[in-house]
Amino acid sequence: MRISPTLADAPQPAAAPPPPERSAARAAFRDCASVGLGMLPLGLAFGALVIQSGLDWWWAGLSAALIYGGSFEFLLIGMVTAVAPLASIAVAAFLVQARHVFYTLSFPLHRVQGRLAKTYSTFALTDEAYALTSTKQSRGWSSRRILWLQFFMHLYWAGSAVTGALLGSLIPDSVTGLDFALTALFAVLALDAVRDLRGDLPTPVLAALCALAARLLFPHEMLLAAFALFAAGLLARHLATRRKPTHA
């Protein structure tokens, strides 16, 4: 005798997975939450500095949205208030931001899909975004997750800069130490990167040797020389590692 299956016995459809955009955005928000919170005092300090320098509050938001240069934006305030020539500003921008050229050696831009997405990802490539996307845990991140992470960090910076500018008049001039937030943030990112190396300690040693060589050989262009030597060293190590025979 054949018994017809009841509705309770029928297989239930599996729950639909969350939309990729929503899950990628949620994951990216968690990825950058701690670093983004570290950027808040820096952005507040930048916004307050804009007001204390005699500029309008909207200058902070415009700079954070269109320049998005971090340390260069702090330098730019003094150059703007001093009415520095455009050529001097351009040279300063190149010297301060030239390190981003070397970030592209290991930044996962090849995983970002779409020309417009690649353009924004290149624009939003900051020290913090590079530090978060160049770890072993981030090698499987999707294009949406990388873009969402960069967007959230851009939002952290622009939002905190505008807030600092709007509240800049309420911050007394006696408050000091806000500018150290940039150094502290970079120190934390560097420590996290070193911990993630797990035995690949020659990288910081190589960086220290390049900085020392640049200081001795090119004291007047130490920053650019150190980055060039470090990039050459990384390329040489990459080629030597790739050619090394593997054993079964």
XYZ file of N, CA, C and O in Angstrom, residues 96-235:
560
model
N 54.890 63.223 -0.390
C 54.174 62.604 0.725
C 53.408 61.366 0.271
O 53.366 60.352 0.977
N 52.813 61.427 -0.918
C 51.952 60.331 -1.367
C 52.661 59.325 -2.271
O 52.022 58.380 -2.736
N 53.940 59.501 -2.519
C 54.650 58.603 -3.431
C 54.681 57.176 -2.928
O 54.821 56.231 -3.718
N 54.542 56.969 -1.624
C 54.571 55.615 -1.073
C 53.427 54.757 -1.609
O 53.539 53.525 -1.650
N 52.332 55.375 -2.033
C 51.196 54.612 -2.535
C 51.523 53.878 -3.826
O 50.880 52.879 -4.145
N 52.512 54.384 -4.568
C 52.910 53.696 -5.794
C 53.412 52.293 -5.474
O 53.116 51.323 -6.187
N 54.126 52.149 -4.374
C 54.683 50.855 -4.005
C 53.637 49.949 -3.362
O 53.832 48.738 -3.298
N 52.548 50.525 -2.876
C 51.474 49.696 -2.326
C 50.855 48.812 -3.404
O 50.349 47.724 -3.119
N 50.871 49.288 -4.642
C 50.219 48.536 -5.713
C 50.910 47.207 -6.001
O 50.347 46.361 -6.702
N 52.117 47.013 -5.478
C 52.814 45.747 -5.713
C 52.089 44.581 -5.069
O 52.160 43.451 -5.565
N 51.380 44.828 -3.963
C 50.695 43.738 -3.275
C 49.238 44.041 -2.959
O 48.557 43.202 -2.370
N 48.737 45.211 -3.347
C 47.317 45.497 -3.123
C 46.480 44.685 -4.111
O 46.794 44.634 -5.303
N 45.403 44.028 -3.642
C 44.623 43.128 -4.524
C 43.693 43.858 -5.486
O 42.493 43.573 -5.547
N 44.229 44.785 -6.269
C 43.396 45.505 -7.236
C 42.881 44.573 -8.323
O 41.821 44.834 -8.909
N 43.595 43.487 -8.592
C 43.158 42.555 -9.637
C 41.866 41.839 -9.260
O 41.183 41.302 -10.141
N 41.506 41.830 -7.971
C 40.268 41.184 -7.554
C 39.076 42.134 -7.602
O 37.938 41.698 -7.424
N 39.325 43.411 -7.817
C 38.245 44.393 -7.921
C 37.732 44.375 -9.353
O 38.499 44.578 -10.301
N 36.439 44.165 -9.516
C 35.848 43.994 -10.837
C 35.176 45.280 -11.305
O 34.455 45.919 -10.550
N 35.420 45.631 -12.559
C 34.792 46.814 -13.140
C 35.748 47.991 -13.195
O 36.528 48.221 -12.262
N 35.681 48.733 -14.296
C 36.583 49.871 -14.468
C 36.310 50.966 -13.455
O 37.241 51.541 -12.877
N 35.037 51.276 -13.226
C 34.691 52.320 -12.261
C 35.105 51.907 -10.857
O 35.614 52.723 -10.071
N 34.891 50.628 -10.533
C 35.274 50.130 -9.211
C 36.781 50.186 -9.026
O 37.273 50.563 -7.951
N 37.540 49.832 -10.047
C 38.993 49.902 -9.955
C 39.458 51.347 -9.786
O 40.430 51.620 -9.060
N 38.779 52.274 -10.460
C 39.158 53.681 -10.341
C 38.965 54.171 -8.909
O 39.848 54.831 -8.337
N 37.811 53.842 -8.323
C 37.581 54.284 -6.939
C 38.522 53.567 -5.977
O 39.031 54.179 -5.029
N 38.752 52.279 -6.189
C 39.635 51.535 -5.306
C 41.052 52.095 -5.339
O 41.733 52.150 -4.311
N 41.507 52.528 -6.515
C 42.825 53.149 -6.622
C 42.857 54.484 -5.891
O 43.818 54.810 -5.188
N 41.787 55.276 -6.046
C 41.701 56.566 -5.363
C 41.665 56.386 -3.846
O 42.289 57.147 -3.096
N 40.936 55.389 -3.367
C 40.745 55.180 -1.933
C 41.793 54.268 -1.318
O 41.591 53.744 -0.221
N 42.919 54.058 -1.998
C 43.994 53.239 -1.456
C 44.777 54.062 -0.438
O 45.586 54.918 -0.794
N 44.534 53.806 0.822
C 45.212 54.500 1.906
C 46.086 53.512 2.672
O 46.070 52.302 2.414
N 46.851 54.041 3.618
C 47.694 53.174 4.438
C 46.854 52.142 5.188
O 47.228 50.966 5.283
N 45.714 52.600 5.722
C 44.872 51.695 6.493
C 44.242 50.625 5.609
O 44.191 49.444 5.982
N 43.748 51.034 4.424
C 43.148 50.062 3.517
C 44.178 49.041 3.044
O 43.886 47.851 2.934
N 45.390 49.504 2.789
C 46.438 48.579 2.364
C 46.783 47.595 3.474
O 46.961 46.393 3.233
N 46.874 48.093 4.702
C 47.227 47.220 5.818
C 46.172 46.139 6.040
O 46.497 44.998 6.392
N 44.904 46.466 5.826
C 43.836 45.496 6.063
C 43.669 44.509 4.911
O 43.229 43.370 5.129
N 43.981 44.923 3.695
C 43.740 44.059 2.531
C 44.970 43.282 2.082
O 44.885 42.515 1.122
N 46.092 43.462 2.745
C 47.309 42.750 2.341
C 47.674 41.622 3.305
O 48.778 41.095 3.240
N 46.756 41.250 4.184
C 47.013 40.174 5.130
C 46.597 38.834 4.537
O 45.904 38.762 3.515
N 46.996 37.758 5.202
C 46.641 36.422 4.735
C 45.141 36.171 4.843
O 44.556 35.480 4.015
N 44.498 36.745 5.866
C 43.067 36.546 6.043
C 42.253 37.197 4.936
O 41.114 36.800 4.683
N 42.810 38.206 4.263
C 42.042 38.950 3.255
C 42.217 38.400 1.850
O 41.668 38.965 0.911
N 42.960 37.318 1.680
C 43.226 36.821 0.333
C 41.983 36.273 -0.352
O 41.945 36.169 -1.572
N 40.983 35.903 0.402
C 39.761 35.396 -0.198
C 38.639 36.413 -0.272
O 37.508 36.045 -0.626
N 38.911 37.669 0.027
C 37.870 38.686 0.005
C 37.430 38.968 -1.421
O 38.234 38.990 -2.351
N 36.141 39.207 -1.560
C 35.566 39.488 -2.871
C 35.765 40.955 -3.239
O 36.188 41.785 -2.422
N 35.417 41.275 -4.476
C 35.518 42.647 -4.956
C 34.611 43.571 -4.139
O 35.026 44.669 -3.752
N 33.390 43.125 -3.861
C 32.452 43.967 -3.104
C 32.970 44.230 -1.690
O 32.840 45.333 -1.160
N 33.561 43.208 -1.078
C 34.039 43.372 0.289
C 35.181 44.380 0.349
O 35.244 45.205 1.268
N 36.082 44.333 -0.613
C 37.190 45.292 -0.648
C 36.667 46.707 -0.861
O 37.094 47.665 -0.194
N 35.730 46.857 -1.793
C 35.192 48.188 -2.082
C 34.406 48.738 -0.900
O 34.526 49.924 -0.568
N 33.592 47.897 -0.270
C 32.845 48.346 0.895
C 33.788 48.772 2.012
O 33.546 49.767 2.708
N 34.859 48.027 2.216
C 35.825 48.369 3.260
C 36.438 49.741 2.987
O 36.523 50.582 3.896
N 36.839 49.980 1.746
C 37.424 51.276 1.412
C 36.393 52.398 1.539
O 36.721 53.504 1.981
N 35.147 52.114 1.163
C 34.107 53.138 1.273
C 33.838 53.491 2.732
O 33.706 54.679 3.084
N 33.745 52.474 3.598
C 33.490 52.746 5.016
C 34.631 53.559 5.632
O 34.392 54.480 6.430
N 35.863 53.244 5.270
C 36.984 53.995 5.818
C 37.000 55.427 5.282
O 37.360 56.366 6.005
N 36.615 55.602 4.033
C 36.470 56.951 3.481
C 35.392 57.719 4.233
O 35.544 58.914 4.537
N 34.314 57.023 4.551
C 33.223 57.651 5.291
C 33.644 58.008 6.713
O 33.268 59.067 7.239
N 34.402 57.140 7.359
C 34.926 57.436 8.697
C 35.723 58.739 8.674
O 35.553 59.613 9.537
N 36.611 58.850 7.688
C 37.490 60.016 7.632
C 36.706 61.291 7.317
O 36.866 62.308 7.991
N 35.868 61.245 6.295
C 35.126 62.448 5.913
C 34.144 62.861 7.003
O 34.017 64.055 7.323
N 33.447 61.888 7.582
C 32.482 62.216 8.634
C 33.134 62.813 9.861
O 32.642 63.797 10.437
N 34.252 62.241 10.296
C 34.925 62.766 11.478
C 35.550 64.131 11.201
O 35.582 64.995 12.086
N 36.021 64.357 9.966
C 36.600 65.654 9.630
C 35.538 66.752 9.670
O 35.775 67.843 10.210
N 34.371 66.473 9.103
C 33.285 67.464 9.125
C 32.821 67.705 10.555
O 32.580 68.849 10.964
N 32.701 66.634 11.345
C 32.288 66.790 12.745
C 33.287 67.630 13.514
O 32.924 68.508 14.307
N 34.590 67.357 13.302
C 35.610 68.150 13.980
C 35.572 69.613 13.575
O 35.817 70.492 14.402
N 35.260 69.879 12.307
C 35.175 71.265 11.862
C 33.967 71.971 12.475
O 34.054 73.142 12.865
N 32.840 71.267 12.547
C 31.646 71.879 13.118
C 31.797 72.125 14.621
O 31.223 73.069 15.165
N 32.553 71.261 15.290
C 32.744 71.400 16.734
C 34.078 72.044 17.074
O 34.455 72.106 18.246
N 34.811 72.495 16.031
C 36.151 73.027 16.262
C 36.175 74.218 17.204
O 37.120 74.371 17.986
N 35.161 75.044 17.140
C 35.146 76.223 18.010
C 34.940 75.863 19.468
O 35.227 76.672 20.357
N 34.446 74.651 19.742
C 34.213 74.229 21.126
C 35.441 73.590 21.760
O 35.460 73.370 22.974
N 36.457 73.266 20.949
C 37.657 72.630 21.473
C 38.638 73.711 21.914
O 39.046 74.550 21.105
N 39.017 73.750 23.172
C 39.947 74.801 23.623
C 41.324 74.635 23.006
O 41.754 73.531 22.653
N 42.026 75.733 22.864
C 43.358 75.702 22.264
C 44.361 74.957 23.138
O 45.423 74.533 22.648
N 44.051 74.788 24.430
C 44.988 74.114 25.332
C 45.025 72.607 25.123
O 45.918 71.932 25.650
N 44.064 72.049 24.376
C 44.042 70.610 24.121
C 45.157 70.262 23.145
O 45.221 70.801 22.034
N 46.044 69.373 23.554
C 47.173 68.964 22.721
C 47.214 67.447 22.622
O 46.582 66.740 23.403
N 47.968 66.966 21.653
C 48.160 65.530 21.509
C 47.276 64.876 20.477
O 47.462 63.702 20.164
N 46.315 65.623 19.905
C 45.447 65.013 18.904
C 46.220 64.640 17.642
O 45.870 63.672 16.962
N 47.275 65.397 17.332
C 48.045 65.085 16.138
C 48.825 63.782 16.272
O 49.266 63.207 15.274
N 48.993 63.289 17.501
C 49.703 62.022 17.698
C 48.851 60.832 17.302
O 49.367 59.709 17.196
N 47.564 61.053 17.051
C 46.690 59.942 16.656
C 47.176 59.290 15.377
O 47.064 58.067 15.202
N 47.737 60.077 14.443
C 48.252 59.507 13.191
C 49.410 58.560 13.464
O 49.461 57.444 12.931
N 50.361 58.978 14.300
C 51.496 58.122 14.637
C 51.038 56.865 15.365
O 51.525 55.757 15.076
N 50.108 57.017 16.303
C 49.627 55.860 17.045
C 48.899 54.871 16.143
O 49.058 53.650 16.273
N 48.106 55.383 15.206
C 47.386 54.507 14.288
C 48.344 53.729 13.407
O 48.192 52.517 13.202
N 49.363 54.392 12.877
C 50.344 53.710 12.038
C 51.119 52.666 12.846
O 51.465 51.604 12.327
N 51.403 52.968 14.111
C 52.122 52.007 14.951
C 51.296 50.742 15.168
O 51.821 49.624 15.105
N 49.993 50.910 15.399
C 49.119 49.747 15.595
C 49.035 48.915 14.315
O 49.103 47.678 14.349
N 48.889 49.574 13.179
C 48.825 48.855 11.907
C 50.130 48.109 11.634
O 50.116 46.978 11.127
N 51.251 48.724 11.964
C 52.532 48.060 11.736
C 52.678 46.832 12.634
O 53.155 45.780 12.201
N 52.245 46.942 13.897
C 52.322 45.799 14.801
C 51.434 44.653 14.328
O 51.826 43.477 14.379
N 50.231 44.980 13.854
C 49.344 43.933 13.333
C 49.945 43.262 12.109
O 49.833 42.046 11.936
N 50.581 44.044 11.252
C 51.192 43.470 10.055
C 52.354 42.553 10.412
O 52.535 41.488 9.819
N 53.155 42.944 11.406
C 54.283 42.108 11.819
C 53.784 40.813 12.434
O 54.333 39.729 12.177
N 52.713 40.880 13.234
C 52.160 39.653 13.819
C 51.619 38.722 12.749
O 51.667 37.505 12.885
N 51.095 39.283 11.677
C 50.522 38.462 10.613
C 51.587 37.788 9.751
O 51.289 36.863 9.013
N 52.841 38.248 9.865
C 53.890 37.666 9.028
C 54.174 36.217 9.398
O 54.430 35.380 8.541
N 54.157 35.902 10.701
C 54.337 34.526 11.164
C 55.590 33.881 10.590
O 55.548 32.920 9.830
N 56.694 34.432 10.969
C 57.945 33.847 10.534
C 58.597 34.565 9.379
O 59.746 34.292 9.051
N 57.898 35.507 8.752
C 58.467 36.237 7.626
C 59.094 37.544 8.112
O 58.906 38.597 7.521
N 59.817 37.484 9.214
C 60.391 38.666 9.826
C 61.428 39.383 8.971
O 61.720 40.533 9.236
N 62.037 38.763 7.951
C 62.953 39.541 7.112
C 62.338 40.777 6.474
O 63.068 41.668 6.077
N 61.020 40.851 6.363
C 60.399 42.035 5.757
C 60.668 43.297 6.571
O 61.161 44.289 6.020
N 60.376 43.338 7.870
C 60.730 44.550 8.626
C 62.233 44.772 8.713
O 62.697 45.907 8.746
N 63.005 43.689 8.732
C 64.461 43.849 8.731
C 64.918 44.484 7.424
O 65.775 45.382 7.401
N 64.336 44.038 6.307
C 64.658 44.618 5.003
C 64.290 46.095 4.959
O 65.033 46.923 4.420
N 63.131 46.451 5.533
C 62.713 47.858 5.565
C 63.694 48.702 6.372
O 64.054 49.817 5.973
N 64.147 48.171 7.506
C 65.103 48.914 8.336
C 66.440 49.099 7.616
O 67.052 50.180 7.664
N 66.899 48.064 6.924
C 68.156 48.174 6.188
C 68.054 49.179 5.043
O 68.996 49.946 4.787
N 66.901 49.183 4.356
C 66.701 50.150 3.273
C 66.680 51.572 3.799
O 67.237 52.494 3.175
N 66.035 51.781 4.941
C 66.001 53.115 5.534
C 67.398 53.558 5.958
O 67.785 54.722 5.758
N 68.170 52.634 6.517
C 69.531 52.976 6.928
C 70.410 53.294 5.722
O 71.178 54.272 5.732
N 70.300 52.476 4.654
C 71.088 52.732 3.450
C 70.715 54.063 2.811
O 71.583 54.822 2.350
N 69.410 54.368 2.773
C 68.971 55.646 2.202
C 69.469 56.820 3.034
O 69.829 57.874 2.489
N 69.500 56.639 4.353
C 69.987 57.718 5.234
C 71.470 57.994 5.006
O 71.918 59.146 5.042
N 72.244 56.950 4.729
C 73.677 57.118 4.544
C 74.021 57.580 3.131
O 74.925 58.407 2.943
N 73.311 57.049 2.125
C 73.665 57.321 0.737
C 72.928 58.523 0.154
O 73.479 59.261 -0.660
N 71.655 58.682 0.540
C 70.839 59.764 -0.023
C 70.153 60.532 1.112
O 68.919 60.462 1.265
N 70.895 61.258 1.927
C 70.284 61.904 3.095
C 69.253 62.966 2.746
O 68.311 63.188 3.511
N 69.398 63.599 1.585
C 68.471 64.669 1.216
C 67.201 64.143 0.546
O 66.213 64.863 0.440
N 67.217 62.919 0.060
C 66.028 62.289 -0.523
C 65.801 60.926 0.124
O 65.622 59.925 -0.559
N 65.834 60.917 1.434
C 65.803 59.648 2.152
C 64.497 58.892 1.926
O 64.497 57.674 1.724
N 63.369 59.610 1.928
C 62.077 58.937 1.823
C 61.934 58.210 0.486
O 61.637 57.009 0.449
N 62.163 58.923 -0.606
C 62.024 58.304 -1.920
C 63.061 57.207 -2.123
O 62.762 56.143 -2.687
N 64.293 57.434 -1.669
C 65.339 56.422 -1.831
C 65.016 55.168 -1.028
O 65.213 54.047 -1.508
N 64.503 55.343 0.192
C 64.166 54.184 1.011
C 63.041 53.376 0.383
O 63.088 52.131 0.363
N 62.030 54.060 -0.146
C 60.930 53.339 -0.796
C 61.418 52.622 -2.047
O 61.008 51.488 -2.322
N 62.280 53.258 -2.808
C 62.796 52.620 -4.021
C 63.628 51.389 -3.684
O 63.486 50.324 -4.314
N 64.500 51.493 -2.688
C 65.303 50.346 -2.279
C 64.429 49.226 -1.722
O 64.670 48.041 -1.985
N 63.420 49.595 -0.948
C 62.541 48.590 -0.369
C 61.747 47.867 -1.454
O 61.577 46.641 -1.418
N 61.250 48.633 -2.443
C 60.514 48.012 -3.544
C 61.415 47.073 -4.334
O 61.014 45.960 -4.706
N 62.665 47.506 -4.588
C 63.609 46.632 -5.303
C 63.911 45.377 -4.505
O 64.004 44.266 -5.055
N 64.046 45.526 -3.192
C 64.300 44.364 -2.353
C 63.141 43.385 -2.341
O 63.336 42.165 -2.380
N 61.905 43.904 -2.288
C 60.738 43.028 -2.314
C 60.628 42.286 -3.641
O 60.295 41.095 -3.685
N 60.898 42.997 -4.741
C 60.853 42.347 -6.052
C 61.918 41.260 -6.167
O 61.658 40.165 -6.682
